[in-house]
Amino acid sequence: SQQGEEDPQALSIQEGENATMNCSYKTSINNLQWYRQNSGRGLVHLILIRSNEREKHSGRLRVTLDTSKKSSSLLITASRAADTASYFCATAPDTGGFKTIFGAGTRLFVKA
Amino acid sequence: NAGVTQTPKFQVLKTGQSMTLQCAQDMNHEYMSWYRQDPGMGLRLIHYSVGAGITDQGEVPNGYNVSRSTTEDFPLRLLSAAPSQTSVYFCASSYSALQGGYGYTFGSGTRLTVV
């Protein structure tokens, strides 16, 4: 089963609005990462948040992490048509080993 | 820097054929991995390597072999292709083997169809 599960599966918003995507996971983690994938392309790393961090910012991106609820959220502010993509969370369990697990993703469509 | 280079970009195989998907990185990354992406299922880890000469299995290793003779290259071999292996394959690398603590750099993918 997937370690990380994104919610919603799909999201459609107007340009200029904010987009929020959520990720839940099952086991304790070392870190959580968010990636973007444009149609037909490889994934691009957006931001990494470690288990001892609660919030992180990068430009228009804001990521929060709640380890007690085993959940994370990605907020994209003032969205643009170019933000249209799929967004994936990925978790690195702290149980040892080197297996980062990806969720099924949220498809974001930003209408111009 | 080229980053992570995957070849070929597209491939059609007949059931039972074998082939090798190539992956090369020029960033001196320690960690390399292979994922497959199927519709609605995210990415599933096939095999990974934490350094030259060291490989291990991921979630879905059956039907695939890997080796890592150099830091730069991490080829994925399909031993006897099956229609269930139709997928998009991504190679990814990271500076450190420590749980991708620096994030992964992905290649652009190989779209494989097995008929």
Coordinates of N, CA and C in Angstrom, one line a residue:
Chain A
S1 N 0.9 -1.2 0.0 CA 0.0 0.0 0.0 C 0.9 1.2 0.0
Q2 N 0.3 2.3 -0.5 CA 1.1 3.6 -0.6 C 1.4 4.1 0.8
Q3 N 2.6 4.6 1.0 CA 3.0 5.2 2.3 C 2.3 6.6 2.3
G4 N 2.5 7.3 1.2 CA 1.9 8.7 1.2 C 0.7 8.7 0.3
E5 N -0.4 9.3 0.8 CA -1.6 9.4 0.0 C -2.1 10.9 -0.1
E6 N -2.2 11.4 -1.3 CA -2.6 12.8 -1.5 C -4.1 12.9 -1.5
D7 N -4.5 14.1 -1.1 CA -5.9 14.5 -1.2 C -6.0 16.0 -1.5
P8 N -6.8 16.4 -2.4 CA -7.7 15.6 -3.2 C -6.9 14.9 -4.4
Q9 N -7.6 14.0 -5.1 CA -7.0 13.4 -6.3 C -6.9 14.4 -7.4
A10 N -7.8 15.3 -7.5 CA -7.8 16.4 -8.5 C -8.4 17.7 -8.0
L11 N -7.8 18.8 -8.5 CA -8.2 20.1 -8.0 C -8.2 21.1 -9.2
S12 N -9.3 21.8 -9.3 CA -9.4 22.8 -10.4 C -9.7 24.2 -9.8
I13 N -8.9 25.1 -10.1 CA -9.0 26.5 -9.5 C -8.8 27.5 -10.6
Q14 N -9.1 28.8 -10.3 CA -8.9 29.9 -11.1 C -7.5 30.5 -10.8
E15 N -6.9 31.0 -11.9 CA -5.6 31.7 -11.7 C -5.8 32.8 -10.6
G16 N -4.8 32.9 -9.8 CA -4.8 33.9 -8.7 C -5.3 33.3 -7.3
E17 N -6.0 32.2 -7.4 CA -6.5 31.5 -6.2 C -5.3 30.7 -5.6
N18 N -5.5 30.4 -4.3 CA -4.6 29.5 -3.6 C -5.0 28.0 -3.8
A19 N -4.0 27.1 -3.9 CA -4.3 25.7 -4.0 C -3.6 25.0 -2.8
T20 N -4.4 24.1 -2.2 CA -3.9 23.4 -1.0 C -4.1 21.9 -1.3
M21 N -3.0 21.2 -1.1 CA -3.0 19.7 -1.3 C -2.5 19.1 0.0
N22 N -3.1 17.9 0.3 CA -2.7 17.3 1.6 C -2.1 15.9 1.3
C23 N -1.3 15.5 2.2 CA -0.6 14.2 2.1 C -0.7 13.5 3.5
S24 N -1.2 12.3 3.5 CA -1.2 11.5 4.8 C -0.2 10.3 4.6
Y25 N 0.4 9.9 5.7 CA 1.3 8.7 5.6 C 1.1 7.9 6.8
K26 N 1.7 6.7 6.8 CA 1.3 5.7 7.8 C 2.4 5.5 8.9
T27 N 3.7 5.5 8.5 CA 4.7 5.2 9.5 C 5.6 6.5 9.8
S28 N 6.4 6.4 10.8 CA 7.2 7.5 11.2 C 8.2 7.7 10.1
I29 N 8.5 9.0 9.9 CA 9.4 9.4 8.8 C 10.6 10.1 9.2
N30 N 11.6 10.1 8.3 CA 12.8 10.9 8.5 C 12.6 12.3 7.8
N31 N 12.0 12.3 6.6 CA 11.6 13.5 6.0 C 10.5 13.3 5.0
L32 N 9.9 14.4 4.5 CA 8.8 14.3 3.5 C 9.1 15.3 2.4
Q33 N 8.9 14.9 1.2 CA 9.3 15.8 0.1 C 8.1 16.0 -0.8
W34 N 8.0 17.1 -1.5 CA 7.0 17.3 -2.5 C 7.7 17.5 -3.9
Y35 N 7.0 17.0 -4.9 CA 7.5 17.0 -6.2 C 6.4 17.5 -7.2
R36 N 6.8 18.1 -8.3 CA 5.8 18.5 -9.3 C 6.2 17.7 -10.6
Q37 N 5.1 17.3 -11.3 CA 5.3 16.6 -12.6 C 4.4 17.2 -13.6
N38 N 5.0 17.8 -14.6 CA 4.3 18.3 -15.8 C 4.0 17.1 -16.7
S39 N 2.9 17.2 -17.5 CA 2.5 16.1 -18.3 C 3.6 15.5 -19.2
G40 N 3.8 14.2 -19.0 CA 4.8 13.6 -19.9 C 6.3 13.9 -19.5
R41 N 6.5 14.5 -18.4 CA 7.9 14.8 -18.0 C 8.3 14.1 -16.7
G42 N 9.5 14.3 -16.3 CA 10.0 13.7 -15.1 C 9.6 14.6 -13.9
L43 N 9.8 14.1 -12.7 CA 9.4 14.8 -11.5 C 10.5 15.8 -11.2
V44 N 10.0 16.9 -10.6 CA 10.9 18.0 -10.2 C 10.8 18.2 -8.7
H45 N 11.9 18.2 -8.0 CA 11.8 18.4 -6.5 C 11.5 19.8 -6.2
L46 N 10.5 20.0 -5.3 CA 10.0 21.3 -4.9 C 10.6 21.7 -3.5
I47 N 10.4 20.8 -2.6 CA 10.7 21.2 -1.2 C 10.8 19.9 -0.3
L48 N 11.7 19.9 0.6 CA 11.9 18.8 1.6 C 11.7 19.4 3.0
I49 N 11.0 18.7 3.8 CA 10.8 19.1 5.2 C 11.2 17.9 6.1
R50 N 12.0 18.2 7.1 CA 12.5 17.1 7.9 C 11.5 16.9 9.1
S51 N 11.6 15.8 9.7 CA 10.6 15.4 10.7 C 10.6 16.3 11.9
N52 N 11.7 17.1 12.1 CA 11.7 18.0 13.3 C 11.4 19.4 12.9
E53 N 10.9 19.6 11.7 CA 10.4 20.9 11.2 C 8.9 20.9 11.1
R54 N 8.3 22.0 11.3 CA 6.8 22.1 11.2 C 6.4 22.9 10.0
E55 N 7.2 23.8 9.5 CA 6.8 24.6 8.3 C 8.0 25.0 7.5
K56 N 7.8 25.1 6.2 CA 8.9 25.5 5.4 C 8.3 26.3 4.2
H57 N 9.1 27.3 3.7 CA 8.6 28.2 2.6 C 9.6 28.1 1.5
S58 N 9.1 28.3 0.3 CA 10.0 28.4 -0.8 C 9.2 29.2 -1.9
G59 N 9.5 30.5 -2.0 CA 8.8 31.3 -3.0 C 7.3 31.3 -2.7
R60 N 6.4 30.9 -3.6 CA 5.0 30.8 -3.4 C 4.5 29.5 -2.8
L61 N 5.4 28.7 -2.4 CA 5.1 27.4 -1.8 C 5.3 27.4 -0.3
R62 N 4.3 26.8 0.4 CA 4.4 26.7 1.9 C 4.0 25.3 2.2
V63 N 4.9 24.6 2.9 CA 4.7 23.2 3.3 C 4.6 23.2 4.9
T64 N 3.6 22.4 5.3 CA 3.5 22.2 6.8 C 3.6 20.7 7.0
L65 N 4.1 20.3 8.2 CA 4.2 18.9 8.6 C 3.7 18.8 10.0
D66 N 2.8 17.8 10.2 CA 2.2 17.5 11.5 C 2.5 16.0 11.8
T67 N 3.6 15.7 12.5 CA 4.0 14.3 12.7 C 3.0 13.6 13.6
S68 N 2.3 14.3 14.5 CA 1.4 13.7 15.4 C 0.2 13.1 14.6
K69 N -0.2 13.8 13.5 CA -1.3 13.4 12.7 C -0.8 12.7 11.4
K70 N 0.5 12.6 11.3 CA 1.1 11.9 10.1 C 0.5 12.5 8.8
S71 N 0.6 13.9 8.7 CA 0.1 14.5 7.6 C 0.9 15.8 7.2
S72 N 0.8 16.2 5.9 CA 1.5 17.3 5.4 C 0.6 18.0 4.5
S73 N 0.8 19.3 4.3 CA 0.1 20.0 3.3 C 1.0 20.9 2.5
L74 N 0.7 21.1 1.2 CA 1.4 22.0 0.3 C 0.4 23.0 -0.1
L75 N 0.8 24.3 0.1 CA 0.0 25.4 -0.3 C 0.7 26.2 -1.4
I76 N 0.1 26.4 -2.5 CA 0.6 27.2 -3.6 C -0.2 28.5 -3.6
T77 N 0.4 29.6 -3.3 CA -0.3 30.9 -3.3 C -0.3 31.6 -4.6
A78 N -1.4 32.3 -4.9 CA -1.5 33.1 -6.1 C -1.1 32.3 -7.4
S79 N -1.9 31.2 -7.5 CA -1.6 30.2 -8.6 C -1.6 30.8 -10.0
R80 N -0.8 30.2 -10.8 CA -0.7 30.6 -12.2 C -1.0 29.4 -13.1
A81 N -1.4 29.7 -14.4 CA -1.7 28.6 -15.3 C -0.5 27.6 -15.4
A82 N 0.8 28.2 -15.3 CA 2.0 27.3 -15.3 C 2.1 26.4 -14.2
D83 N 1.3 26.6 -13.1 CA 1.3 25.6 -12.0 C 0.5 24.3 -12.3
T84 N -0.2 24.3 -13.4 CA -0.9 23.1 -13.8 C 0.0 22.0 -13.9
A85 N -0.2 20.9 -13.1 CA 0.7 19.8 -13.0 C 0.2 18.8 -12.0
S86 N 0.8 17.7 -11.9 CA 0.6 16.7 -10.8 C 1.6 16.9 -9.7
Y87 N 1.1 16.8 -8.5 CA 2.0 17.1 -7.3 C 2.0 15.8 -6.5
F88 N 3.2 15.4 -6.1 CA 3.4 14.1 -5.4 C 4.1 14.4 -4.0
C89 N 3.6 13.7 -3.0 CA 4.4 13.7 -1.8 C 5.2 12.4 -1.7
A90 N 6.3 12.5 -1.1 CA 7.2 11.3 -1.0 C 7.7 11.2 0.5
T91 N 7.7 10.1 1.1 CA 8.2 10.0 2.4 C 9.3 9.0 2.6
A92 N 10.2 9.4 3.4 CA 11.4 8.5 3.7 C 11.2 8.0 5.1
P93 N 10.8 6.7 5.3 CA 10.6 6.2 6.6 C 11.9 6.2 7.5
D94 N 11.8 6.3 8.8 CA 12.9 6.4 9.6 C 13.3 5.0 10.2
T95 N 12.8 4.0 9.5 CA 13.1 2.6 10.0 C 14.4 2.1 9.5
G96 N 15.1 2.9 8.9 CA 16.3 2.4 8.2 C 16.1 2.0 6.8
G97 N 17.1 1.7 6.0 CA 16.9 1.4 4.6 C 16.9 2.7 3.8
F98 N 16.6 2.6 2.6 CA 16.7 3.7 1.7 C 15.6 3.7 0.7
K99 N 14.4 3.5 1.2 CA 13.2 3.4 0.3 C 12.3 4.6 0.4
T100 N 12.4 5.6 -0.4 CA 11.5 6.7 -0.4 C 10.2 6.3 -1.2
I101 N 9.1 6.5 -0.6 CA 7.8 6.0 -1.1 C 7.0 7.2 -1.6
F102 N 6.4 7.1 -2.8 CA 5.6 8.2 -3.4 C 4.1 7.8 -3.3
G103 N 3.3 8.9 -3.2 CA 1.9 8.8 -3.2 C 1.4 8.8 -4.7
A104 N 0.1 8.7 -4.9 CA -0.5 8.7 -6.2 C -0.6 10.0 -6.8
G105 N -0.5 11.1 -6.0 CA -0.5 12.4 -6.6 C -1.8 13.2 -6.6
T106 N -1.7 14.5 -6.7 CA -2.9 15.4 -6.9 C -2.7 16.1 -8.2
R107 N -3.7 16.0 -9.1 CA -3.7 16.7 -10.3 C -4.3 18.1 -10.2
L108 N -3.5 19.1 -10.4 CA -3.9 20.5 -10.2 C -4.1 21.1 -11.6
F109 N -5.3 21.7 -11.8 CA -5.5 22.4 -13.1 C -5.9 23.9 -12.7
V110 N -5.1 24.8 -13.2 CA -5.3 26.2 -13.0 C -5.8 26.9 -14.2
K111 N -7.0 27.4 -14.1 CA -7.6 28.0 -15.3 C -7.3 29.5 -15.4
A112 N -6.8 29.8 -16.6 CA -6.4 31.2 -16.9 C -7.7 32.2 -17.0
Chain B
N1 N 25.7 21.0 -16.7 CA 25.5 19.6 -16.2 C 24.2 19.1 -16.9
A2 N 24.3 17.8 -17.4 CA 23.2 17.2 -18.0 C 22.2 16.7 -16.9
G3 N 22.6 16.4 -15.7 CA 21.7 15.9 -14.7 C 21.6 14.4 -14.8
V4 N 20.3 13.9 -14.9 CA 20.1 12.4 -15.1 C 19.6 12.2 -16.5
T5 N 20.3 11.4 -17.2 CA 20.0 11.1 -18.6 C 19.5 9.7 -18.8
Q6 N 18.3 9.5 -19.4 CA 17.7 8.2 -19.6 C 17.6 8.0 -21.1
T7 N 18.0 6.8 -21.5 CA 17.7 6.3 -22.9 C 17.3 4.9 -22.9
P8 N 16.4 4.5 -23.9 CA 15.8 5.4 -24.8 C 14.6 6.1 -24.2
K9 N 14.0 7.1 -24.9 CA 12.8 7.8 -24.4 C 11.5 6.9 -24.7
F10 N 11.5 6.2 -25.7 CA 10.4 5.3 -26.1 C 10.9 3.9 -26.5
Q11 N 10.2 2.9 -26.2 CA 10.5 1.6 -26.6 C 9.3 0.7 -26.7
V12 N 9.2 -0.1 -27.8 CA 8.2 -1.1 -27.9 C 8.9 -2.5 -27.9
L13 N 8.5 -3.4 -27.1 CA 9.0 -4.7 -27.0 C 8.0 -5.8 -27.3
K14 N 8.4 -6.9 -27.8 CA 7.5 -8.1 -27.8 C 7.6 -8.9 -26.6
T15 N 6.6 -9.5 -26.2 CA 6.6 -10.4 -25.0 C 7.7 -11.4 -25.1
G16 N 8.5 -11.5 -24.0 CA 9.6 -12.4 -24.0 C 11.0 -11.8 -24.4
Q17 N 11.0 -10.6 -25.0 CA 12.2 -10.0 -25.3 C 12.9 -9.4 -24.1
S18 N 14.2 -9.2 -24.2 CA 14.9 -8.6 -23.1 C 15.5 -7.2 -23.6
M19 N 15.7 -6.3 -22.6 CA 16.3 -5.1 -23.0 C 16.9 -4.4 -21.8
T20 N 17.7 -3.4 -22.0 CA 18.3 -2.6 -20.9 C 17.9 -1.2 -21.1
L21 N 17.4 -0.6 -20.0 CA 17.1 0.8 -19.9 C 18.4 1.5 -19.3
Q22 N 18.9 2.5 -20.0 CA 20.1 3.2 -19.5 C 19.8 4.4 -18.6
C23 N 20.6 4.6 -17.6 CA 20.5 5.8 -16.8 C 21.9 6.2 -16.4
A24 N 22.2 7.5 -16.6 CA 23.5 8.0 -16.3 C 23.3 9.4 -15.6
Q25 N 24.1 9.6 -14.6 CA 24.1 11.0 -14.0 C 25.5 11.5 -13.9
D26 N 25.7 12.8 -14.0 CA 27.0 13.4 -14.0 C 27.2 14.3 -12.8
M27 N 26.4 14.1 -11.7 CA 26.5 14.9 -10.5 C 27.3 14.3 -9.4
N28 N 27.9 13.1 -9.6 CA 28.6 12.4 -8.6 C 27.7 12.0 -7.4
H29 N 26.4 11.7 -7.8 CA 25.5 11.3 -6.7 C 25.7 9.9 -6.3
E30 N 25.6 9.7 -5.0 CA 25.8 8.4 -4.3 C 24.7 7.5 -4.6
Y31 N 23.5 8.0 -4.5 CA 22.3 7.2 -4.5 C 21.6 7.2 -5.9
M32 N 21.2 6.1 -6.4 CA 20.4 6.0 -7.6 C 19.3 5.0 -7.5
S33 N 18.2 5.2 -8.2 CA 17.1 4.3 -8.1 C 16.3 4.3 -9.4
W34 N 15.5 3.3 -9.5 CA 14.5 3.1 -10.6 C 13.1 3.0 -10.0
Y35 N 12.2 3.8 -10.7 CA 10.8 3.7 -10.3 C 10.0 3.4 -11.6
R36 N 8.9 2.8 -11.4 CA 7.9 2.7 -12.5 C 6.7 3.5 -12.1
Q37 N 6.0 4.1 -13.1 CA 4.8 5.0 -12.9 C 3.7 4.4 -13.7
D38 N 2.7 4.0 -13.1 CA 1.5 3.5 -13.8 C 0.3 4.4 -13.4
P39 N -0.7 4.6 -14.3 CA -1.8 5.5 -14.1 C -2.4 5.3 -12.7
G40 N -2.6 6.4 -12.0 CA -3.3 6.4 -10.7 C -2.6 5.7 -9.6
M41 N -1.3 5.3 -9.8 CA -0.6 4.5 -8.7 C 0.7 5.2 -8.2
G42 N 0.9 6.4 -8.7 CA 2.2 7.1 -8.2 C 3.4 6.3 -8.8
L43 N 4.5 6.4 -8.0 CA 5.7 5.8 -8.5 C 6.0 4.6 -7.5
R44 N 6.4 3.5 -8.1 CA 6.8 2.4 -7.2 C 8.3 2.0 -7.5
L45 N 9.0 1.8 -6.4 CA 10.4 1.6 -6.4 C 10.7 0.2 -6.8
I46 N 11.6 0.1 -7.8 CA 12.0 -1.2 -8.4 C 13.2 -1.7 -7.7
H47 N 14.3 -1.0 -7.9 CA 15.6 -1.3 -7.3 C 16.3 0.0 -7.0
Y48 N 17.3 0.0 -6.1 CA 18.1 1.2 -5.8 C 19.5 0.8 -5.5
S49 N 20.4 1.8 -5.5 CA 21.8 1.6 -5.2 C 22.3 2.7 -4.3
V50 N 23.1 2.4 -3.3 CA 23.6 3.4 -2.4 C 25.1 3.7 -2.7
G51 N 25.6 3.1 -3.8 CA 27.0 3.3 -4.2 C 27.4 2.2 -5.2
A52 N 28.5 2.5 -5.9 CA 29.0 1.5 -6.8 C 29.2 0.2 -6.2
G53 N 28.7 -0.9 -6.8 CA 28.8 -2.2 -6.3 C 27.8 -2.6 -5.3
I54 N 26.8 -1.7 -5.0 CA 25.8 -2.0 -3.9 C 24.4 -1.7 -4.5
T55 N 23.6 -2.8 -4.6 CA 22.2 -2.6 -5.0 C 21.3 -3.4 -4.1
D56 N 20.0 -3.0 -4.1 CA 19.0 -3.7 -3.3 C 17.7 -3.6 -4.0
Q57 N 16.7 -4.4 -3.5 CA 15.4 -4.4 -4.1 C 14.5 -3.4 -3.5
G58 N 13.6 -2.9 -4.3 CA 12.5 -2.0 -3.8 C 11.2 -2.8 -3.6
E59 N 10.1 -2.1 -3.9 CA 8.8 -2.7 -3.8 C 8.4 -3.7 -4.8
V60 N 8.8 -3.5 -6.0 CA 8.4 -4.3 -7.2 C 9.6 -4.8 -8.0
P61 N 10.5 -5.6 -7.5 CA 11.7 -6.0 -8.2 C 11.6 -7.1 -9.2
N62 N 10.5 -7.9 -9.1 CA 10.5 -9.1 -9.9 C 10.4 -8.8 -11.4
G63 N 11.3 -9.5 -12.1 CA 11.4 -9.3 -13.6 C 12.4 -8.3 -14.0
Y64 N 13.1 -7.7 -13.0 CA 14.1 -6.7 -13.3 C 15.4 -7.0 -12.6
N65 N 16.5 -6.7 -13.3 CA 17.8 -6.8 -12.7 C 18.6 -5.4 -12.8
V66 N 19.5 -5.2 -11.8 CA 20.3 -4.0 -11.9 C 21.7 -4.3 -11.5
S67 N 22.6 -3.4 -11.9 CA 24.0 -3.5 -11.5 C 24.5 -2.1 -11.4
R68 N 25.5 -1.9 -10.6 CA 26.1 -0.5 -10.5 C 27.6 -0.7 -10.4
S69 N 28.3 -0.7 -11.6 CA 29.7 -0.9 -11.7 C 30.4 0.5 -11.5
T70 N 29.8 1.6 -11.8 CA 30.4 2.9 -11.7 C 29.4 3.8 -10.9
T71 N 29.9 4.9 -10.4 CA 29.0 5.9 -9.7 C 28.0 6.5 -10.7
E72 N 28.4 6.6 -12.0 CA 27.6 7.4 -12.9 C 26.4 6.6 -13.5
D73 N 26.6 5.3 -13.7 CA 25.6 4.5 -14.4 C 24.8 3.5 -13.6
F74 N 23.6 3.4 -13.9 CA 22.7 2.4 -13.2 C 21.7 1.8 -14.2
P75 N 22.1 0.9 -15.0 CA 21.1 0.3 -16.0 C 20.1 -0.6 -15.3
L76 N 18.9 -0.7 -15.9 CA 17.9 -1.5 -15.5 C 17.6 -2.5 -16.6
R77 N 17.7 -3.8 -16.3 CA 17.5 -4.9 -17.3 C 16.2 -5.6 -17.1
L78 N 15.4 -5.7 -18.2 CA 14.2 -6.5 -18.2 C 14.6 -7.8 -18.8
L79 N 14.4 -8.9 -18.0 CA 14.9 -10.2 -18.4 C 14.1 -10.8 -19.5
S80 N 12.7 -10.8 -19.3 CA 11.8 -11.4 -20.3 C 10.5 -10.6 -20.2
A81 N 10.4 -9.6 -21.1 CA 9.3 -8.6 -21.0 C 8.0 -9.2 -21.0
A82 N 7.1 -8.7 -20.2 CA 5.7 -9.1 -20.1 C 4.8 -7.9 -20.2
P83 N 3.6 -8.0 -20.7 CA 2.7 -6.9 -20.9 C 2.5 -6.1 -19.6
S84 N 2.6 -6.8 -18.4 CA 2.4 -6.1 -17.1 C 3.6 -5.1 -16.9
Q85 N 4.6 -5.2 -17.7 CA 5.7 -4.3 -17.5 C 5.6 -3.0 -18.4
T86 N 4.5 -2.9 -19.1 CA 4.2 -1.7 -19.8 C 4.0 -0.6 -18.8
S87 N 4.8 0.5 -18.9 CA 4.9 1.5 -17.9 C 5.8 2.6 -18.3
V88 N 5.8 3.7 -17.5 CA 6.9 4.7 -17.7 C 7.9 4.5 -16.6
Y89 N 9.1 4.4 -17.0 CA 10.2 4.2 -16.0 C 11.0 5.4 -15.8
F90 N 11.3 5.7 -14.5 CA 12.1 6.9 -14.2 C 13.3 6.4 -13.4
C91 N 14.4 7.0 -13.7 CA 15.6 6.9 -12.9 C 15.8 8.2 -12.1
A92 N 16.2 8.0 -10.8 CA 16.4 9.2 -10.0 C 17.7 9.0 -9.2
S93 N 18.3 10.1 -8.9 CA 19.5 10.1 -8.1 C 19.5 11.1 -7.0
S94 N 20.3 10.9 -6.0 CA 20.4 11.9 -4.9 C 21.9 11.9 -4.4
Y95 N 22.2 13.1 -3.9 CA 23.6 13.3 -3.4 C 24.0 12.3 -2.3
S96 N 23.0 12.1 -1.4 CA 23.3 11.2 -0.3 C 22.4 10.0 -0.3
A97 N 22.9 8.9 0.2 CA 22.0 7.7 0.3 C 21.1 7.8 1.6
L98 N 21.3 8.9 2.3 CA 20.6 9.0 3.6 C 19.1 9.4 3.3
Q99 N 18.3 8.5 2.9 CA 16.9 8.7 2.8 C 16.6 9.8 1.9
G100 N 17.3 10.0 0.8 CA 17.0 11.1 -0.1 C 17.0 12.4 0.6
G101 N 17.8 12.6 1.6 CA 17.8 13.8 2.4 C 18.0 15.1 1.7
Y102 N 18.5 15.0 0.5 CA 18.7 16.2 -0.3 C 17.7 16.3 -1.5
G103 N 16.7 15.4 -1.5 CA 15.8 15.4 -2.7 C 16.4 14.6 -3.8
Y104 N 15.5 14.2 -4.7 CA 15.9 13.4 -5.8 C 15.9 14.3 -7.1
T105 N 16.9 14.0 -8.0 CA 16.8 14.5 -9.4 C 16.4 13.4 -10.3
F106 N 15.3 13.7 -11.1 CA 14.8 12.6 -11.9 C 15.2 12.8 -13.4
G107 N 15.3 11.7 -14.1 CA 15.4 11.7 -15.5 C 14.1 12.0 -16.2
S108 N 14.0 12.1 -17.5 CA 12.8 12.5 -18.2 C 11.9 11.2 -18.5
G109 N 12.4 10.0 -18.2 CA 11.6 8.8 -18.3 C 11.8 8.1 -19.6
T110 N 11.5 6.8 -19.5 CA 11.4 5.9 -20.7 C 10.0 5.3 -20.7
R111 N 9.3 5.5 -21.8 CA 7.9 5.0 -22.0 C 8.1 3.7 -22.7
L112 N 7.8 2.6 -22.0 CA 7.9 1.2 -22.5 C 6.5 0.6 -22.7
T113 N 6.4 0.0 -23.9 CA 5.2 -0.7 -24.2 C 5.6 -2.2 -24.6
V114 N 4.9 -3.1 -23.9 CA 5.2 -4.5 -24.2 C 3.9 -5.1 -24.9
V115 N 4.1 -5.7 -26.1 CA 2.9 -6.2 -26.8 C 3.0 -7.7 -26.9

